[in-house]
Coordinates of C-alpha atoms and ligand atoms in Angstrom, one line a residue:
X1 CA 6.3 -26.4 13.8
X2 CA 4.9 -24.1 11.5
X3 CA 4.3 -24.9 7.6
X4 CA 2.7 -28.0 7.7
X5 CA -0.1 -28.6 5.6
X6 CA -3.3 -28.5 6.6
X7 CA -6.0 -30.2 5.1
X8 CA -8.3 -28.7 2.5
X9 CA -11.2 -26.4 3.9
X10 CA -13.9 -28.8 1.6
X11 CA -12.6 -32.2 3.0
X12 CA -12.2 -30.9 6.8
X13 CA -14.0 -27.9 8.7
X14 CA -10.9 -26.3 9.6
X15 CA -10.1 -24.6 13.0
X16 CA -10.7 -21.3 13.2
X17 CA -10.6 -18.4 16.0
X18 CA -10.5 -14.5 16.4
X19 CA -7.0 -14.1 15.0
X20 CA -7.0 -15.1 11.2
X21 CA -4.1 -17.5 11.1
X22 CA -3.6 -16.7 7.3
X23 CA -3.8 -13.4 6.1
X24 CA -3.6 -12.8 2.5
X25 CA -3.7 -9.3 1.3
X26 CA -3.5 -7.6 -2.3
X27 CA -1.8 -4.7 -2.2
X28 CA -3.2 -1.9 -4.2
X29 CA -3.4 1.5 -5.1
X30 CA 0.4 2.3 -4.8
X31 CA 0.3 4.4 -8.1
X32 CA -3.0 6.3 -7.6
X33 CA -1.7 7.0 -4.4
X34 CA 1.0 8.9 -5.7
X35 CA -1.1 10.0 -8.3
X36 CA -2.9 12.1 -6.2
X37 CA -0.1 14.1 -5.1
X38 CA 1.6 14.5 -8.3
X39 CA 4.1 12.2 -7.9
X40 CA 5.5 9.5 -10.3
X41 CA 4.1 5.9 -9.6
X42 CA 7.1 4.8 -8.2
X43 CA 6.8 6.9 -5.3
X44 CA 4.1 5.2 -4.6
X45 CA 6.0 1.9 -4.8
X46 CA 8.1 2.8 -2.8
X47 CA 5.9 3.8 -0.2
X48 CA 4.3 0.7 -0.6
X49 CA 7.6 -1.0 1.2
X50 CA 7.2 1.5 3.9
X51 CA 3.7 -0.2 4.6
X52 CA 4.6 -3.7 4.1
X53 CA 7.1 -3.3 6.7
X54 CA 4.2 -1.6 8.9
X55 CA 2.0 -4.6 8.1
X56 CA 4.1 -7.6 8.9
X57 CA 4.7 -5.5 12.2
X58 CA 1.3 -5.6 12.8
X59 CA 1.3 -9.1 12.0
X60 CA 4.0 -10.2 14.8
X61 CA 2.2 -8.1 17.1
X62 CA -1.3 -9.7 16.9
X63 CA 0.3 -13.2 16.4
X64 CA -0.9 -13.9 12.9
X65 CA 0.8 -16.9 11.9
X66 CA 0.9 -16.5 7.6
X67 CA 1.4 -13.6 5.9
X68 CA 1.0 -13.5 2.2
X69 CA 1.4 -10.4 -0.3
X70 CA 0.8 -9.9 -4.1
X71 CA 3.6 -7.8 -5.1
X72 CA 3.7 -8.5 -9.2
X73 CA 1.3 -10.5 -10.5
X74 CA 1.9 -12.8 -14.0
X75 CA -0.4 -9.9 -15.6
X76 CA 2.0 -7.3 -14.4
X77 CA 4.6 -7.6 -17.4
X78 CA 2.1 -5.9 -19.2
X79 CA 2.7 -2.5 -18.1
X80 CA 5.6 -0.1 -19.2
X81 CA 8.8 -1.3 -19.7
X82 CA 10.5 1.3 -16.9
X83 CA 7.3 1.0 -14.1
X84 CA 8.5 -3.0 -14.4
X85 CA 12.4 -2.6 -14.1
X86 CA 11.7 -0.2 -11.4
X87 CA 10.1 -2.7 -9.3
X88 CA 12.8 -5.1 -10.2
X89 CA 14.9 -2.9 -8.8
X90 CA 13.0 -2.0 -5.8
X91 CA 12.5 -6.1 -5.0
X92 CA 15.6 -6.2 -4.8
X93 CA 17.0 -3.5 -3.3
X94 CA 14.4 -4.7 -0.3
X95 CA 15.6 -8.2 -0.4
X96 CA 19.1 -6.8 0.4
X97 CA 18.4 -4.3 2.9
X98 CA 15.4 -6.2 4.7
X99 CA 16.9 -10.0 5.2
X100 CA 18.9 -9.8 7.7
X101 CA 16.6 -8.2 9.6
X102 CA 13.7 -10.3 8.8
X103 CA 15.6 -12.7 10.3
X104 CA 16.4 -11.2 13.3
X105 CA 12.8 -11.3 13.9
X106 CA 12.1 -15.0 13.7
X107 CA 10.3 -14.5 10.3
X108 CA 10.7 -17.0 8.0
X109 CA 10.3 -15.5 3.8
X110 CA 8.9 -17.6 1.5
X111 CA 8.2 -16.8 -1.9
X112 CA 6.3 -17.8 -4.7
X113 CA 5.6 -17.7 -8.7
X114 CA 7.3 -18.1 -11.6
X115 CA 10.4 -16.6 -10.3
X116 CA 12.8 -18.2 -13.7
X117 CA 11.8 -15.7 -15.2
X118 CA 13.7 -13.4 -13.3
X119 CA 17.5 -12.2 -13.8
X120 CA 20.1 -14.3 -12.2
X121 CA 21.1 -11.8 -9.7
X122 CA 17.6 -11.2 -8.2
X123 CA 17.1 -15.4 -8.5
X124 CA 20.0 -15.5 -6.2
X125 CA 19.1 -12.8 -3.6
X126 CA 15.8 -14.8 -3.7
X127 CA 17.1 -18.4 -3.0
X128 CA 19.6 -17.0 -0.3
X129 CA 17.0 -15.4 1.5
X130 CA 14.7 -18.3 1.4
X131 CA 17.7 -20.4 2.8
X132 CA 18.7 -18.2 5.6
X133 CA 15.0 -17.6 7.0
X134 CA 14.2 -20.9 6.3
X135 CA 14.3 -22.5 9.7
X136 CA 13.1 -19.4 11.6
X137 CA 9.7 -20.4 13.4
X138 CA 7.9 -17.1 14.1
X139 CA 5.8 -15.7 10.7
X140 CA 5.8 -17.2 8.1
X141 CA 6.2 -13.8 5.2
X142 CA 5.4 -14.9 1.6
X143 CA 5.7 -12.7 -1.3
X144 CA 4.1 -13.6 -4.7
X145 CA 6.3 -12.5 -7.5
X146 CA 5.6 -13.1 -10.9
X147 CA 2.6 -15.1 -9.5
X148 CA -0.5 -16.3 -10.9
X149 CA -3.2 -18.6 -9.3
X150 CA -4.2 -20.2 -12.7
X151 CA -0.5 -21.0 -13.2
X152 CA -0.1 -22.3 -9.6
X153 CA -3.2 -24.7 -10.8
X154 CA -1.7 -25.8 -13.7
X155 CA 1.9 -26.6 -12.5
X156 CA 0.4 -28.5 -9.4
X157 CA -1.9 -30.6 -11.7
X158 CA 1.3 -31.5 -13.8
X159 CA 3.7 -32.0 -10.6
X160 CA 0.6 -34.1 -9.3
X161 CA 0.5 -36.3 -13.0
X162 CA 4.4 -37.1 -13.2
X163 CA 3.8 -38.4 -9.3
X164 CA 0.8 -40.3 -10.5
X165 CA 1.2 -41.6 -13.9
X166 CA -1.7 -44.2 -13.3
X167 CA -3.8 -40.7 -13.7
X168 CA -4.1 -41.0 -17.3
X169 CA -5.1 -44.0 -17.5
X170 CA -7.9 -43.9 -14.7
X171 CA -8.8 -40.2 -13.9
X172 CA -11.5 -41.0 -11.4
X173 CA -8.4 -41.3 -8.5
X174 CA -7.9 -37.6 -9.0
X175 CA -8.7 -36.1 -5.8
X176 CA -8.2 -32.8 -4.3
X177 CA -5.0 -33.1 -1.5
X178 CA -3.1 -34.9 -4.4
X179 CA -3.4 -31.2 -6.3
X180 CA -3.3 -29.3 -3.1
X181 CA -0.4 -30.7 -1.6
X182 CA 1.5 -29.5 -5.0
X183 CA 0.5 -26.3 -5.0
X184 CA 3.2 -23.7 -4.2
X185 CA 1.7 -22.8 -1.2
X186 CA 1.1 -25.9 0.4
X187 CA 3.1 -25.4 3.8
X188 CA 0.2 -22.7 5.0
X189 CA -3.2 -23.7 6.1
X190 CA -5.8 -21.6 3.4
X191 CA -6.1 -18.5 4.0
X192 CA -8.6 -17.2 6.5
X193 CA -9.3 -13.6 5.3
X194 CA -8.7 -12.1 2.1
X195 CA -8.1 -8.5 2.2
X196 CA -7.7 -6.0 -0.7
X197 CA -6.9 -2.3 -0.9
X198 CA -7.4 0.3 -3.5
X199 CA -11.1 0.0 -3.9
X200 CA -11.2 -2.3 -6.8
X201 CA -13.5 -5.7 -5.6
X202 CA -11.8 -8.5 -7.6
X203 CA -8.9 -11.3 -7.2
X204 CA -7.1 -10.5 -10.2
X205 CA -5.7 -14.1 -10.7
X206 CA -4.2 -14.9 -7.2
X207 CA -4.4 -17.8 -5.1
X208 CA -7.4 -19.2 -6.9
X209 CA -7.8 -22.9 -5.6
X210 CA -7.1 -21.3 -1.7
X211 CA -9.8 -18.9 -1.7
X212 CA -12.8 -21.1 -1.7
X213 CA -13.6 -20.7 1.6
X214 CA -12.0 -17.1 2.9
X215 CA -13.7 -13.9 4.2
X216 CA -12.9 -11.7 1.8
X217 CA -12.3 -7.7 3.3
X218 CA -12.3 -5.1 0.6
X219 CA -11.0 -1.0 1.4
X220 CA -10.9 2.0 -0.5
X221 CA -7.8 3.0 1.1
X222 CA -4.2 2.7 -0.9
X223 CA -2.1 0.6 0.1
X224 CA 0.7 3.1 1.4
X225 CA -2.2 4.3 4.3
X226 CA -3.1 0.8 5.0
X227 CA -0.8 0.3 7.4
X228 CA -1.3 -1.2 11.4
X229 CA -4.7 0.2 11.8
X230 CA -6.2 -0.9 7.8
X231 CA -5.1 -4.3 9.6
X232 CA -6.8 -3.5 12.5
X233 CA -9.9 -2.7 10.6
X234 CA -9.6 -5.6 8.5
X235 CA -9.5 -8.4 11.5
X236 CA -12.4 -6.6 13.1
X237 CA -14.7 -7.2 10.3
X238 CA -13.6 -11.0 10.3
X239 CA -14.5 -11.0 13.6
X240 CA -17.5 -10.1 12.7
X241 CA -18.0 -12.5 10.0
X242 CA -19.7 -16.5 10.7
X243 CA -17.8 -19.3 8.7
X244 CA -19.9 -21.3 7.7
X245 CA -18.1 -23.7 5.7
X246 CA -21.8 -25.5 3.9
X247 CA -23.1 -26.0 7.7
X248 CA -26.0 -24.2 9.2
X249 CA -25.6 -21.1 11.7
X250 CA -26.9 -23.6 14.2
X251 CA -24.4 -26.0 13.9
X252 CA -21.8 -23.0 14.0
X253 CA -22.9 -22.3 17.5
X254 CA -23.3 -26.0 18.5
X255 CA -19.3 -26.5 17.5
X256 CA -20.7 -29.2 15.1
X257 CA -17.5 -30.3 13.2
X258 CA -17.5 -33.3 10.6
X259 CA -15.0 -36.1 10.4
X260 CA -14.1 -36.3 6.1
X261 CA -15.8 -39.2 5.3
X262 CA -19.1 -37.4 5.7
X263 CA -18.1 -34.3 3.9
X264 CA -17.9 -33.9 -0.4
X265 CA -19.9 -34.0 -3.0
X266 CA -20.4 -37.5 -3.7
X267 CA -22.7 -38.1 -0.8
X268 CA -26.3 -39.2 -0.9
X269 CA -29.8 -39.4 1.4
Ligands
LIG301 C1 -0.2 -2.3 -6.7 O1 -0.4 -0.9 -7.0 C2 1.3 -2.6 -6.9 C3 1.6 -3.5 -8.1 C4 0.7 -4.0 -8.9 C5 3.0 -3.8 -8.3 P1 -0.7 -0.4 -8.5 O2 0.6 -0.1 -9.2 O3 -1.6 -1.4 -9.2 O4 -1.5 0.9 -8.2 P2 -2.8 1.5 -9.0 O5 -3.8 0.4 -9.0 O6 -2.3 1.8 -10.4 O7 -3.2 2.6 -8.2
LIG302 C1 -2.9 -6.9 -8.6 O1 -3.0 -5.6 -8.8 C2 -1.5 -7.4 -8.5 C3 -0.7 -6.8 -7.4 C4 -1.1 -6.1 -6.4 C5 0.6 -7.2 -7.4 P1 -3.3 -4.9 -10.3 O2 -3.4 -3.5 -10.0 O3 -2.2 -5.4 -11.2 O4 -4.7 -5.5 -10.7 P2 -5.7 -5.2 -11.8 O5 -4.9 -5.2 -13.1 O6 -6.2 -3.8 -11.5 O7 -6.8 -6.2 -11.7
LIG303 MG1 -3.6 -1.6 -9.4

């Protein structure tokens, strides 16, 4: 069954083969893209749907098991009023036009951030969709909406406090899976590449705590030419890539995994 958790990449050395089972991906450069032919930035939005739909194609094709995609970030509210009601709008003319056929597909459409802050009418496209993909078994889609990965932190450390009130009192049984298995993504194993369009090189406050380990892939390509073959691209490099995870190169290539007792910080010689 897909979605359940695995455990963190610094406790356990987790599995890992040519086909990244997690693919995060921030997807930018819609505006510049449309910039460049003179068009308003919502073009560019919009074309940006066009190559999501082309990505999680891609996705089901190559048997990547997690998709996840930064479509407005907790930062986003800061730009103009009209660029943020017109991707209100387009979220939600998506959600009713792409659903039903999402779940044709076997995808199952997660998605995550602060998402009260939202109007009602988008809140309840949101929740229905959730509900009606929710048993489907074939890629698990998730779309980060009003999404932050310092306020993912934050809510899992208080969700993790009211389960443990014994915290305050003796902080030293703080450990990570309590805080991991809160955070809002905890039914997807981390994610195992990290990729980013648009040529800028930085995270810009998404899944934080997740990271830690990932191959990160950067591209000066916008996201509307991403597409199948910026995917393509994109795995290629990770195949490139050795995870190390703290081990040597050595005991990469001598399978050497290590049972969680011997693993963390607290160890000594
Ligand atoms: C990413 O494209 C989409 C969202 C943040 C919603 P941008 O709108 O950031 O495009 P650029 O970076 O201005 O080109
Ligand atoms: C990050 O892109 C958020 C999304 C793609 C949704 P931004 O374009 O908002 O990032 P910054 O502001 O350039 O860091
Ligand atoms: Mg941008």
């Amino acid at each position: 069954m897909t979605g359940t958790s695995s455990p963190p990449s610094t406790i356990m050395v987790p599995e890992t083969g040519p086909i990244p089972k997690h693919i995060a991906i921030i997807m930018d450069g819609n505006g510049r893209w449309a910039k460049k032919r003179l068009l308003p930035r919502v073009a560019g939005h919009k074309r940006g749907v066009d190559a999501v739909r082309a990505c999680v194609r891609a996705c089901v094709e190559r048997d990547v098991k997690f998709l996840t995609l930064f479509a407005f970030s907790s930062e986003n509210w800061r730009r103009p009023a009209e660029e943020v009601s017109l991707l209100m709008k387009l979220f939600l003319n998506v959600l009713e036009s792409d659903v039903e056929k999402l779940h044709r597909q076997n995808i199952r459409l997660k998605i995550i951030g602060d998402i009260s802050a939202f109007n009602e009418q988008l809140q309840l496209l949101i929740s229905q969709a959730q509900d009606i993909t929710a048993g489907n078994t074939g890629l698990t889609l998730t779309i980060a909406a009003n999404y932050g990965g310092r306020w993912d932190i934050l809510d899992a450390m208080r969700k993790t406090l009211i389960q443990h009130p014994e915290l305050t009192t003796h902080p030293e049984l703080l450990k990570e899976e309590l805080v991991s298995k809160n955070l809002s993504m905890a039914y997807a194993p981390e994610p195992d590449l990290f990729i980013r369009t648009g040529g800028e090189q930085r995270i810009s406050n998404f899944v934080l705590w997740q990271l830690a380990y990932t191959e990160l892939y950067f591209t000066d390509k916008f996201w509307p030419d991403f597409g199948g073959l910026g995917l393509a691209d994109a795995i290629a490099s990770y195949q490139n890539r050795e995870r190390r995870f703290g081990r040597t190169s050595e005991q990469v290539q001598n399978h050497e995994t290590f049972p969680s007792f011997l693993t963390g910080s607290t160890k000594q010689c």
